[in-house]
Coordinates of C-alpha atoms and ligand atoms in Angstrom, one line a residue:
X1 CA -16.2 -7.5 -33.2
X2 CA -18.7 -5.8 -36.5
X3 CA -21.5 -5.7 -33.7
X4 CA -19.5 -4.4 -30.5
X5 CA -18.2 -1.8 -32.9
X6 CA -21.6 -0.7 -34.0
X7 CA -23.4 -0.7 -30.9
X8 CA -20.4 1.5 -29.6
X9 CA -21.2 4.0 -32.9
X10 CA -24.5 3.7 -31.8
X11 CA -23.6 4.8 -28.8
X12 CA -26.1 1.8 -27.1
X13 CA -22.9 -0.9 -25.9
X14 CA -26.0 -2.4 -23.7
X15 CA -27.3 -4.0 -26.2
X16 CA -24.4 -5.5 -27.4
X17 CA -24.6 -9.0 -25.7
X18 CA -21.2 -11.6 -26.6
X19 CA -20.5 -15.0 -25.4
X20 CA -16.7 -14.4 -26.6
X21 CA -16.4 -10.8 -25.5
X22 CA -16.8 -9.3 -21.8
X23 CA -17.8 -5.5 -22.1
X24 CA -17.3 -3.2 -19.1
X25 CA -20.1 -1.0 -19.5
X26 CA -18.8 1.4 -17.0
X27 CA -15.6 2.1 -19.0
X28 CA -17.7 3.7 -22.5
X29 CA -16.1 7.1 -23.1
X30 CA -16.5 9.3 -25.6
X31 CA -13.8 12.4 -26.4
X32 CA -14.4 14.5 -29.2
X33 CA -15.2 12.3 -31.6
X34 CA -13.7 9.2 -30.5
X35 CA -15.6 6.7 -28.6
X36 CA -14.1 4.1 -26.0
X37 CA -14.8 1.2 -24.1
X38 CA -12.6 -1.6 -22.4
X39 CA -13.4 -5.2 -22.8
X40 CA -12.3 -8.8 -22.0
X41 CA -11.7 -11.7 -25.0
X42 CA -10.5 -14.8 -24.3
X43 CA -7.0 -12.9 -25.3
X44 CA -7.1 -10.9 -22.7
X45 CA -8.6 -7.1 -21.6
X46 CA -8.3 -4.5 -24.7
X47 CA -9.2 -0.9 -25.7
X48 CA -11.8 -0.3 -28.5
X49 CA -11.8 2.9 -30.0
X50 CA -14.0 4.1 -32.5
X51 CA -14.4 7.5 -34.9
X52 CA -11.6 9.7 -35.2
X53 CA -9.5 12.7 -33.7
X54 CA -6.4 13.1 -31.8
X55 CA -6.9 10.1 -29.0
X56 CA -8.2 7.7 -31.8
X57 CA -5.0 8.6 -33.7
X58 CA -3.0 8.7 -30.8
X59 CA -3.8 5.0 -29.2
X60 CA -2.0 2.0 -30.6
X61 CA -3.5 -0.5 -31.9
X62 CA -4.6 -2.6 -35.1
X63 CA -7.9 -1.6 -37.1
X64 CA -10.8 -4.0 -36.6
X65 CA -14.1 -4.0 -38.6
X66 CA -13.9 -0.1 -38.8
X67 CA -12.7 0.4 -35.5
X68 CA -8.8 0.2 -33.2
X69 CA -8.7 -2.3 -31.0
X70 CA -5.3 -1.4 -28.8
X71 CA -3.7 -3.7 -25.8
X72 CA -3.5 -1.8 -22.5
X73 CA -0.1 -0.4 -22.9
X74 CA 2.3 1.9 -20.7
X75 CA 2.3 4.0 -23.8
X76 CA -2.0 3.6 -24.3
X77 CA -2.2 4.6 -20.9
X78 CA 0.1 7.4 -20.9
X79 CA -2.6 8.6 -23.9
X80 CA -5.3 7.9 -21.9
X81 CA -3.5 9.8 -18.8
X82 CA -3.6 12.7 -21.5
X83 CA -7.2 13.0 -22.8
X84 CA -8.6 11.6 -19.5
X85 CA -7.1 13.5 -16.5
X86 CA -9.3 11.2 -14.0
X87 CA -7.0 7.9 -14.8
X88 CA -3.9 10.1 -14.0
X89 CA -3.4 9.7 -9.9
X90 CA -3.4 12.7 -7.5
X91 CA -2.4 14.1 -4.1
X92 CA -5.3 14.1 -1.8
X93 CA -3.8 16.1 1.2
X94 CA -4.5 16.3 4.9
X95 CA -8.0 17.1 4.9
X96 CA -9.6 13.8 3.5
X97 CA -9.3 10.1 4.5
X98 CA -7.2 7.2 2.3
X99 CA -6.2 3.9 2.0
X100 CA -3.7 2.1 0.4
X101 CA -4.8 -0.5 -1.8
X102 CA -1.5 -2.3 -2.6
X103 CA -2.4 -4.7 -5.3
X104 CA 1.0 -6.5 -5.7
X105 CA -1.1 -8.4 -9.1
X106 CA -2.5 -6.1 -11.2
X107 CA -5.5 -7.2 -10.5
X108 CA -7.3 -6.5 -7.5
X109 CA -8.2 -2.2 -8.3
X110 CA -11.5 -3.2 -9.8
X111 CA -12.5 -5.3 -6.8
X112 CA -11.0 -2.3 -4.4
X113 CA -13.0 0.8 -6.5
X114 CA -16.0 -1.5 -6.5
X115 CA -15.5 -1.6 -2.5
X116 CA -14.8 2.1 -1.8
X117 CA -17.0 4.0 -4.1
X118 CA -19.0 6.4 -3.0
X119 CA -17.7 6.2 0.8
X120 CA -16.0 9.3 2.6
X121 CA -12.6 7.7 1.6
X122 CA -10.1 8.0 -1.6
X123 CA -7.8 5.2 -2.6
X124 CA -4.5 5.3 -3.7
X125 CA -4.4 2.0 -6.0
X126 CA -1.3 2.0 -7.1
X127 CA 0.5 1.5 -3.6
X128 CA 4.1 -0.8 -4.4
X129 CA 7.1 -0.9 -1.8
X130 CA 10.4 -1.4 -4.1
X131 CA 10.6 -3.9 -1.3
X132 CA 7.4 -5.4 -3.2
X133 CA 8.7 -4.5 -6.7
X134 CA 11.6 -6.8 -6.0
X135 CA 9.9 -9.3 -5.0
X136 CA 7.6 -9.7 -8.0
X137 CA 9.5 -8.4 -10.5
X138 CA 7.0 -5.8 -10.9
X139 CA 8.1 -1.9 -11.8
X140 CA 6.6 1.3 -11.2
X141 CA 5.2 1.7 -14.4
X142 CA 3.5 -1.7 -14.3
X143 CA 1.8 -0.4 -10.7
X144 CA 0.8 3.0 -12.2
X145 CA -0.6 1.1 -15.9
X146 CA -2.8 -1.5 -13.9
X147 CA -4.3 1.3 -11.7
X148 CA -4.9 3.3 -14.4
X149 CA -6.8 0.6 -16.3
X150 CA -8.7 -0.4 -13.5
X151 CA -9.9 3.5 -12.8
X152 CA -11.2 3.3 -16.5
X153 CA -12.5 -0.2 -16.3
X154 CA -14.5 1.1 -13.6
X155 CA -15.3 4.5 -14.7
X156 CA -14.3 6.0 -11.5
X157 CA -13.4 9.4 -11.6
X158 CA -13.4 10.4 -7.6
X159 CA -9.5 10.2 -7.6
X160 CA -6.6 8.1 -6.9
X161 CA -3.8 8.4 -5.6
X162 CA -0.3 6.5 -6.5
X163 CA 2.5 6.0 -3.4
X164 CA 5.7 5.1 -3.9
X165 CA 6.3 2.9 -0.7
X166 CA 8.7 2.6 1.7
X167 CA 11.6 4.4 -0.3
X168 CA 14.8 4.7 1.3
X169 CA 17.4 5.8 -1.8
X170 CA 16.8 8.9 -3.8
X171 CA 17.0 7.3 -6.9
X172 CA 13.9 5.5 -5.9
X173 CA 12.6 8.4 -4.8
X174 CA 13.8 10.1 -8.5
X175 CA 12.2 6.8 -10.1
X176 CA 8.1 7.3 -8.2
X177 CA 8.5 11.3 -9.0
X178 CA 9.6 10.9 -12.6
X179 CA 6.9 8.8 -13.2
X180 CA 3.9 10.8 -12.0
X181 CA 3.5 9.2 -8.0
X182 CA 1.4 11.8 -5.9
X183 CA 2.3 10.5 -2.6
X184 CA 5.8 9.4 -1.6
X185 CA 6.4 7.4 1.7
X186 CA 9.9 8.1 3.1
X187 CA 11.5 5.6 4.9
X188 CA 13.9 6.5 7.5
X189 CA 14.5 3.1 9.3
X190 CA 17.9 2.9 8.1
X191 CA 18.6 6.5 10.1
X192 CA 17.1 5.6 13.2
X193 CA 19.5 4.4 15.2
X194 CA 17.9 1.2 17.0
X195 CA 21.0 0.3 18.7
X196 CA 20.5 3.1 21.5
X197 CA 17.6 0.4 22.8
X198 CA 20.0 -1.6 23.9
X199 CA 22.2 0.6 26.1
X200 CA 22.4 0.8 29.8
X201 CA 21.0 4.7 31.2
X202 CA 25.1 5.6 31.7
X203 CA 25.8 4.4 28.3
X204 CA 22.8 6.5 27.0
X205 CA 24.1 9.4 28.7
X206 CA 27.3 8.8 27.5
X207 CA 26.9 8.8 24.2
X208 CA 24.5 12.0 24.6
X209 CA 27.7 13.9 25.8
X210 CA 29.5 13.8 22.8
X211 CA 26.8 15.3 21.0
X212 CA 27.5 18.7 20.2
X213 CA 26.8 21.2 23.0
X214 CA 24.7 23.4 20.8
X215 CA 22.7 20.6 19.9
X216 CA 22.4 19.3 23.4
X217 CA 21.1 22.5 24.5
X218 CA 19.0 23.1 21.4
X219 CA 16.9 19.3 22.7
X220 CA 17.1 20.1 26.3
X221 CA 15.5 23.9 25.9
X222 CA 12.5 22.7 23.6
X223 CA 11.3 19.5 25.9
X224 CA 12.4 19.8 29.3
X225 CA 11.6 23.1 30.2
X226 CA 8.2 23.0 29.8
X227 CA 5.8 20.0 28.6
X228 CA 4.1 20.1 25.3
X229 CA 0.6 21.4 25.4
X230 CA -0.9 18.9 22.7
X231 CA -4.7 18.7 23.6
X232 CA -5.8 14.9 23.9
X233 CA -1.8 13.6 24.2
X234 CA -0.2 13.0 27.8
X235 CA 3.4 13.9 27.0
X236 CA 6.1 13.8 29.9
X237 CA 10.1 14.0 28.9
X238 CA 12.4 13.1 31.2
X239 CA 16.3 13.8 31.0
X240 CA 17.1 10.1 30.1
X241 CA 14.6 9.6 27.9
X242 CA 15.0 12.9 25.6
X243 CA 18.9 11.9 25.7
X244 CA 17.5 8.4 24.4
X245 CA 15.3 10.0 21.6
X246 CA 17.9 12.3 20.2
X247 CA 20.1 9.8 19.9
X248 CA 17.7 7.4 17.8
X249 CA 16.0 10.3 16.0
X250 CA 18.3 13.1 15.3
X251 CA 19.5 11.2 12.1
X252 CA 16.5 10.1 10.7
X253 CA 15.0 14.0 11.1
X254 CA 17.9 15.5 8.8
X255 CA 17.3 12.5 6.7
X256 CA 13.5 13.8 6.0
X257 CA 14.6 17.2 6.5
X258 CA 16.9 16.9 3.6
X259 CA 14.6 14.7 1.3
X260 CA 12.0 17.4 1.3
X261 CA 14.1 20.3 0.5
X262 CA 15.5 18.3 -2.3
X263 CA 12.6 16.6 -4.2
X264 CA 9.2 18.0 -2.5
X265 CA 10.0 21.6 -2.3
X266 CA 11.1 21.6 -6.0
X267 CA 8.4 19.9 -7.3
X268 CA 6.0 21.6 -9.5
X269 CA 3.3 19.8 -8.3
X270 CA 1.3 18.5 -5.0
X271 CA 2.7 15.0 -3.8
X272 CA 1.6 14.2 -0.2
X273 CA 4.8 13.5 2.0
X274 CA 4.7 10.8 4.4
X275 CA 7.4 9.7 7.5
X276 CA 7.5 6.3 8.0
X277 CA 9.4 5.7 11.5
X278 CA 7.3 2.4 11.3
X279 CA 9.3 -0.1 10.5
X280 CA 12.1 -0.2 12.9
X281 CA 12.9 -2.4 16.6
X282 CA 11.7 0.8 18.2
X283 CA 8.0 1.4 19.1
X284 CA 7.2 5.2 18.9
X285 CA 6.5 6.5 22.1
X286 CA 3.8 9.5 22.2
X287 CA 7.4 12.0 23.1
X288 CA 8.9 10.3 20.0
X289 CA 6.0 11.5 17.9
X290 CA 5.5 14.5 19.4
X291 CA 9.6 15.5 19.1
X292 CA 10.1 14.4 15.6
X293 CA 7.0 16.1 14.3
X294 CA 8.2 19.1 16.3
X295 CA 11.5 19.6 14.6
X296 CA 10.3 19.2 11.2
X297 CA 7.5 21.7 11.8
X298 CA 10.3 24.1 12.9
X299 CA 12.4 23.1 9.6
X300 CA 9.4 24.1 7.3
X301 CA 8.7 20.5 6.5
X302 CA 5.5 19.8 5.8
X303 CA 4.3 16.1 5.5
X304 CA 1.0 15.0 4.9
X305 CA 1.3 11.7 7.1
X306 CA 3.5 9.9 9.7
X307 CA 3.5 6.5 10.4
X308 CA 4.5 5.7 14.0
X309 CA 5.4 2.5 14.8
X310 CA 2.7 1.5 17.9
X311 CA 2.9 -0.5 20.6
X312 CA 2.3 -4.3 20.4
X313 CA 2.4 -5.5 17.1
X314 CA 1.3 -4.7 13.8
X315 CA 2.5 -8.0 11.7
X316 CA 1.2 -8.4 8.2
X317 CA -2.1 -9.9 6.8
X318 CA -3.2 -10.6 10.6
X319 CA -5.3 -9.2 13.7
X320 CA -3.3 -6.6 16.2
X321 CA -1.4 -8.5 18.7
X322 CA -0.6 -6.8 22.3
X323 CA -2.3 -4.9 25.3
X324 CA -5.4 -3.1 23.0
X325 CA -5.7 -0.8 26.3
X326 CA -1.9 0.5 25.8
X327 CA -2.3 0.7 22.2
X328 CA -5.4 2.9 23.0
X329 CA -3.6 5.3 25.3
X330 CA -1.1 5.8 22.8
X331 CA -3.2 5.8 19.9
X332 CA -4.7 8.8 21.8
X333 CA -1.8 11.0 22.1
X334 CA -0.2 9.8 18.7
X335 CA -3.4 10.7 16.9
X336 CA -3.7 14.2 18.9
X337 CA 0.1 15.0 17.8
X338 CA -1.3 14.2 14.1
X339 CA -3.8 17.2 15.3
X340 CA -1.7 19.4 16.5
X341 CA 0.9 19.3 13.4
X342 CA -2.4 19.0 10.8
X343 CA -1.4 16.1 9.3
X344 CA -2.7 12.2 9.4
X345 CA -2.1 9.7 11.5
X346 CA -0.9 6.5 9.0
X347 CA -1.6 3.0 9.5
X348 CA 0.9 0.4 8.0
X349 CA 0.4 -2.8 7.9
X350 CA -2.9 -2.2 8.2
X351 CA -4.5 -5.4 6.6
X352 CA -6.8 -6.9 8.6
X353 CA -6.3 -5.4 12.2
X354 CA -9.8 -5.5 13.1
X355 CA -10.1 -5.2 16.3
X356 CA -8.5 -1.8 16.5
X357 CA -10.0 -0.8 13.5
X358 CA -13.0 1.3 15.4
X359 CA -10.4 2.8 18.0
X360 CA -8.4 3.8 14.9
X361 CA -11.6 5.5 13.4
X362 CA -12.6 6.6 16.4
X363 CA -9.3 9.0 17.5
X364 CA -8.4 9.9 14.0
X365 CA -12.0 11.4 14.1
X366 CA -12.1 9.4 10.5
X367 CA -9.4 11.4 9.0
X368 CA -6.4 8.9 8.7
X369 CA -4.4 7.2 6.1
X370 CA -4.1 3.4 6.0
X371 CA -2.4 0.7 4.1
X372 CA -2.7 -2.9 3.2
X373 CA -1.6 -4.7 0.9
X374 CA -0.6 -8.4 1.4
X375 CA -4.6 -9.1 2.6
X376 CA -5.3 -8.1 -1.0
X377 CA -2.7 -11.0 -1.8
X378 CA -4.4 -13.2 0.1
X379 CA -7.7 -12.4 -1.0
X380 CA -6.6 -13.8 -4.2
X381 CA -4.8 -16.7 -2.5
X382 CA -8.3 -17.4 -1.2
X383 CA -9.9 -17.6 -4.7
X384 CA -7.3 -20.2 -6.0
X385 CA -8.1 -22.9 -2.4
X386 CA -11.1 -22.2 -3.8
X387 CA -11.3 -23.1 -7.2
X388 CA -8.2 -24.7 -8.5
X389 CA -7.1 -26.9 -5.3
X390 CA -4.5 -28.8 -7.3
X391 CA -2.6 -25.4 -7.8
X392 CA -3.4 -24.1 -3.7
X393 CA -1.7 -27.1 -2.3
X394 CA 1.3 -26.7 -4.4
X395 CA 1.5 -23.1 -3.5
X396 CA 1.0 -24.0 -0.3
X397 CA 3.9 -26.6 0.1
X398 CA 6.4 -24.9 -1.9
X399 CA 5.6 -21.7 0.7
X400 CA 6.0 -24.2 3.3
X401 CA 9.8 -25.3 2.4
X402 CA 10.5 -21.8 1.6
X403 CA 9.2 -20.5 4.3
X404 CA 12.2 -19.2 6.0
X405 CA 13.9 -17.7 3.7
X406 CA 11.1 -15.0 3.3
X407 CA 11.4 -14.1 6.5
X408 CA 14.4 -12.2 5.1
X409 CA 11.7 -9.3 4.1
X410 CA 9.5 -9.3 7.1
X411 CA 9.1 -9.7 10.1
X412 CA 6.4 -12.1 11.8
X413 CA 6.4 -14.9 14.5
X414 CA 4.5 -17.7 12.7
X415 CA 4.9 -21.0 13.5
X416 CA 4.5 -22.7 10.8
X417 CA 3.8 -26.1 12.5
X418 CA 1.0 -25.0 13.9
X419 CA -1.0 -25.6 10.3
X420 CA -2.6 -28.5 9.8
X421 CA -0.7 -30.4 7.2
X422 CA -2.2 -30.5 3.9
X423 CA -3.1 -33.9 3.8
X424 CA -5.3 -33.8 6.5
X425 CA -7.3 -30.6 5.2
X426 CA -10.0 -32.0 2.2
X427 CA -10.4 -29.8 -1.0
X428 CA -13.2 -28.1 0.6
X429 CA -11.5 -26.6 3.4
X430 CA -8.4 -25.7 1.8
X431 CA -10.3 -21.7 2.3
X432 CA -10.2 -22.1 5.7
X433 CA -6.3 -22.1 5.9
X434 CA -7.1 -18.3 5.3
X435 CA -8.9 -17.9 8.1
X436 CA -5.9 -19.1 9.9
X437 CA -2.9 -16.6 11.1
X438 CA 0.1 -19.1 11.0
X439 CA -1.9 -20.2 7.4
X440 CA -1.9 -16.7 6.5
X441 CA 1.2 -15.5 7.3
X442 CA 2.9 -18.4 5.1
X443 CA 1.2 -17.6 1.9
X444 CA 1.5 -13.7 2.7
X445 CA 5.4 -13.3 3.1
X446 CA 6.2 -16.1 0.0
X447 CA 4.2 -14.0 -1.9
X448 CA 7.6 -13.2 -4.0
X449 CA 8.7 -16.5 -4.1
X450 CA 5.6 -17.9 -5.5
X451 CA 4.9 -15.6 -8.2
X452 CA 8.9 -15.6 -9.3
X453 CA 9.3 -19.3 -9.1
X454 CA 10.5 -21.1 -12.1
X455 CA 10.4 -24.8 -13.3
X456 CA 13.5 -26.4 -14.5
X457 CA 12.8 -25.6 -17.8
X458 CA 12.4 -21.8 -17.1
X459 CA 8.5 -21.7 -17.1
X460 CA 6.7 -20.0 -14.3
X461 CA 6.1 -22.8 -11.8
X462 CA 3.0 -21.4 -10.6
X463 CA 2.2 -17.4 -11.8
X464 CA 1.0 -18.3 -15.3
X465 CA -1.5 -20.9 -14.1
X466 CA -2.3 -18.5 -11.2
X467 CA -2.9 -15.5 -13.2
X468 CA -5.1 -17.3 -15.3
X469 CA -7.4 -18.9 -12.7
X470 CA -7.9 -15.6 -11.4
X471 CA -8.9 -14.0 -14.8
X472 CA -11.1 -16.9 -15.2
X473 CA -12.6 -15.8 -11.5
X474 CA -12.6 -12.5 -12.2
X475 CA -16.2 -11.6 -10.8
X476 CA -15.2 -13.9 -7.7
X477 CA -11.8 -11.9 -6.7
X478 CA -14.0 -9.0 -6.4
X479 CA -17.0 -9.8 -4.7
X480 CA -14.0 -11.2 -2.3
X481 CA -12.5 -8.2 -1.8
X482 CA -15.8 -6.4 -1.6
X483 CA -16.3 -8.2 1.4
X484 CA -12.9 -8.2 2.9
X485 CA -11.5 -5.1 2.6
X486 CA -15.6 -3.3 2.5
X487 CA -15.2 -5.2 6.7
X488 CA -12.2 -3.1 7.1
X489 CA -13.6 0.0 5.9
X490 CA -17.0 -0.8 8.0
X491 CA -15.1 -0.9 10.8
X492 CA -13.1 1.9 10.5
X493 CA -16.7 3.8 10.6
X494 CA -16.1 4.5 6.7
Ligands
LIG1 O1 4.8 -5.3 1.7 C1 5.2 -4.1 1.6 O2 6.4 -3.8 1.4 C2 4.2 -3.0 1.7 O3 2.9 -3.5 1.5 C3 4.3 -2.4 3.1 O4 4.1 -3.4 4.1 C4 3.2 -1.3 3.2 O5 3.8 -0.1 3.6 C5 2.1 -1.7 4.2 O6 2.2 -1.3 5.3 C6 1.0 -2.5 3.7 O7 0.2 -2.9 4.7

């Protein structure tokens, strides 16, 4: 460590050269009179500080050969957050394109800032669901510290952003705001009322009668009167089917109604507000867009995205399924709405949908907001088949026999006896299972279960040996995602 610390003095870390200790030369620092860098031992990634002032004195750590050498803490980063405002996230706004880079390890923001660097595009790394959270035993502050890290690791000071996903309870909402998040994604599935799909026309009608009259009236003045004049969108409302979106929507807009005038209007601070009608029975018709973004604009309530759910479907970790030249006429009008109410368009489950990727880019006119996350997962699922077969197939069973019960959290139509059987696949082409949807979806969705299982004597069946082949493959999980994710920003024309 007596050389590391003197070529960081020196100020010359290149020529420091160690068999036992990785430096990130992108990460060297210097505030004041301290001097930084992050590095990799065979203990694990660390902070080495040298000199003196407030952040040397500030960071925790023990004293090395003359200098601190401090773990990467919630309360390091929280320091760091301090005296280096570029590892704290930030809002982005309407005016410039993200993605969501949900890394459900810790692990993957290197390989994703490596990938989007210097492209017309800002990440938000630290993108969790609680959904996600729950399912690896993750918290907020674990999402936030890894991003962080990785922003310093990498020296990238361009700005990221931090979402707290999918939240549905205020105090989850309380939880991503108290902790610094800059973007929160409100869902409202649970306040959009998907039973109205299944009700006969008279049933519809109905039920829209004993809405009150004023309210009635209020629906029937703004979109049957006259048609919307959104340039690009082809909006027509008839009486049955305004009487159908009140009824599913009318909740779920005094749901985000009432979220923003409690915690975004109060804030202090920029956060970018997204809707996420997504994740519902429902697909979002063009009108269904057009009427909910219509009523918030009229409340005051400003969002920086909305996430439609579109036509066909947009399952997780795999290609778009359904009639692309629907999803284009409706990508059309739902992207001319975004327009209109100068906000973006966002993509969920946008892992590896690649072959609407360039329509996407194309009628967003490159200003959209996307998000993956469980291809990142895979991406690392891909190293292991690569490298440490023993530990893929057993991964690979146990997702097998527990397959069904992580369809509790999502929703996909794999059929699971459609892949090959392990024992006729050879070490070699174990990789390929990723190149395979049913394959794909398996490992994706048992994500949780795999990285929370336990053996009978309480150890970690398969997340200790798993973390560490992937530290040991560092370099590898990169280039990976480099490739995969760098194909879904090529596409997207970023
Ligand atoms: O798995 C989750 O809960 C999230 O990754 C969620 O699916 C996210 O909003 C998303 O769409 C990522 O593609």
């Amino acid at each position: 460590m007596k050389q590391l610390i003197e070529a960081i003095q020196s100020g010359n870390i290149s020529a420091f050269a160690s068999p036992a200790i990785h430096v990130y030369e992108a990460s060297f620092t210097q505030i004041g009179s301290t001097s930084l860098v992050l590095v990799r031992t065979e203990a694990g990634k660390k902070l080495i500080a040298v000199g003196e002032g407030d952040l040397y004195d500030q960071l925790q750590g023990e004293i090395v050969d003359g200098g601190k050498a401090a773990p990467l803490s919630h309360e390091n980063r929280l320091t760091l957050n301090k005296f280096l405002p570029y590892t704290a996230p930030q809002a982005f706004g309407t005016q410039v394109a993200t993605m969501g880079l949900g890394d459900r390890l810790g692990i993957a923001s290197p390989g994703h800032i490596q990938t989007i660097r210097g492209k017309d595009i800002r990440p938000v790394l630290a993108q969790q669901s609680i959904r996600e959270l729950a399912l690896t035993g993750r918290t907020y502050e674990d999402v936030l510290d890894a991003a962080a890290y990785a922003v310093l690791q990498e020296g990238y000071k361009d700005g990221y952003g931090a979402d707290g996903d999918h939240l549905k309870k205020e105090e989850d909402i309380e939880y991503a705001l108290r902790l610094g998040f800059t973007m929160l994604t409100l869902d409202c599935s649970e306040n959009i009322d998907n039973t109205i799909e299944s009700l006969s026309e008279a049933e519809i009608a109905a039920k829209y009668e004993q809405l009150p009259a004023s309210l009635r009236s209020h629906y029937e003045g703004r979109y049957l009167l006259a048609a919307p004049n959104v340039p690009g969108a082809t909006l027509a409302y008839t009486p049955e089917a305004l009487k159908k979106d009140v009824l599913i929507y009318d909740a779920a807009i005094n749901f985000m109604e009432a979220i923003f005038r409690k915690y975004i209007v109060t804030l202090d601070r920029a956060v970018d507000f997204e809707i996420s009608i997504d994740e519902t029975a429902t697909p979002t018709s063009p009108e269904a867009h057009y009427l909910v973004a219509n009523e918030l604009r009229d409340r005051g309530v400003a969002i920086f995205s909305m996430a439609p759910r579109f036509c066909g479907e947009f399952q997780k970790g795999i290609d778009y399924i359904g009639d692309i030249a629907q999803f284009e006429r409706e990508l059309a009008s739902h992207a001319a709405i975004a327009v209109h109410f100068e906000y973006k368009l966002s993509i969920h489950s946008g892992s590896d949908k690649f072959s609407v990727f360039p329509l996407i880019g194309q009628y967003t006119n490159g200003l959209f907001h996307i998000k993956t996350a469980g291809t990142n997962w895979l991406e690392a699922v891909r190293v292991v088949a690569k490298v440490n077969p023993s530990l893929y197939r057993r991964m690979h069973q146990y997702a097998f026999e527990h397959f069904n019960e992580a369809t509790a959290y999502y929703h996909v139509t794999t059929d699971i006896n459609a892949i090959v059987p392990l024992a006729e696949v050879s070490d070699a082409d174990l990789p390929n299972y990723m190149e395979e949807n049913n394959a794909r979806q398996l490992l994706h969705i048992t994500y949780g279960l795999l990285l929370q299982a336990k053996n009978a004597d309480g150890s970690k069946q398969f997340a200790d040996e798993f973390f560490q082949t992937l530290a040991e493959q560092e370099d590898v999980f990169a280039a990976g995602l480099r490739h995969h994710i760098g194909r879904h920003l090529e596409l997207l024309g970023k």
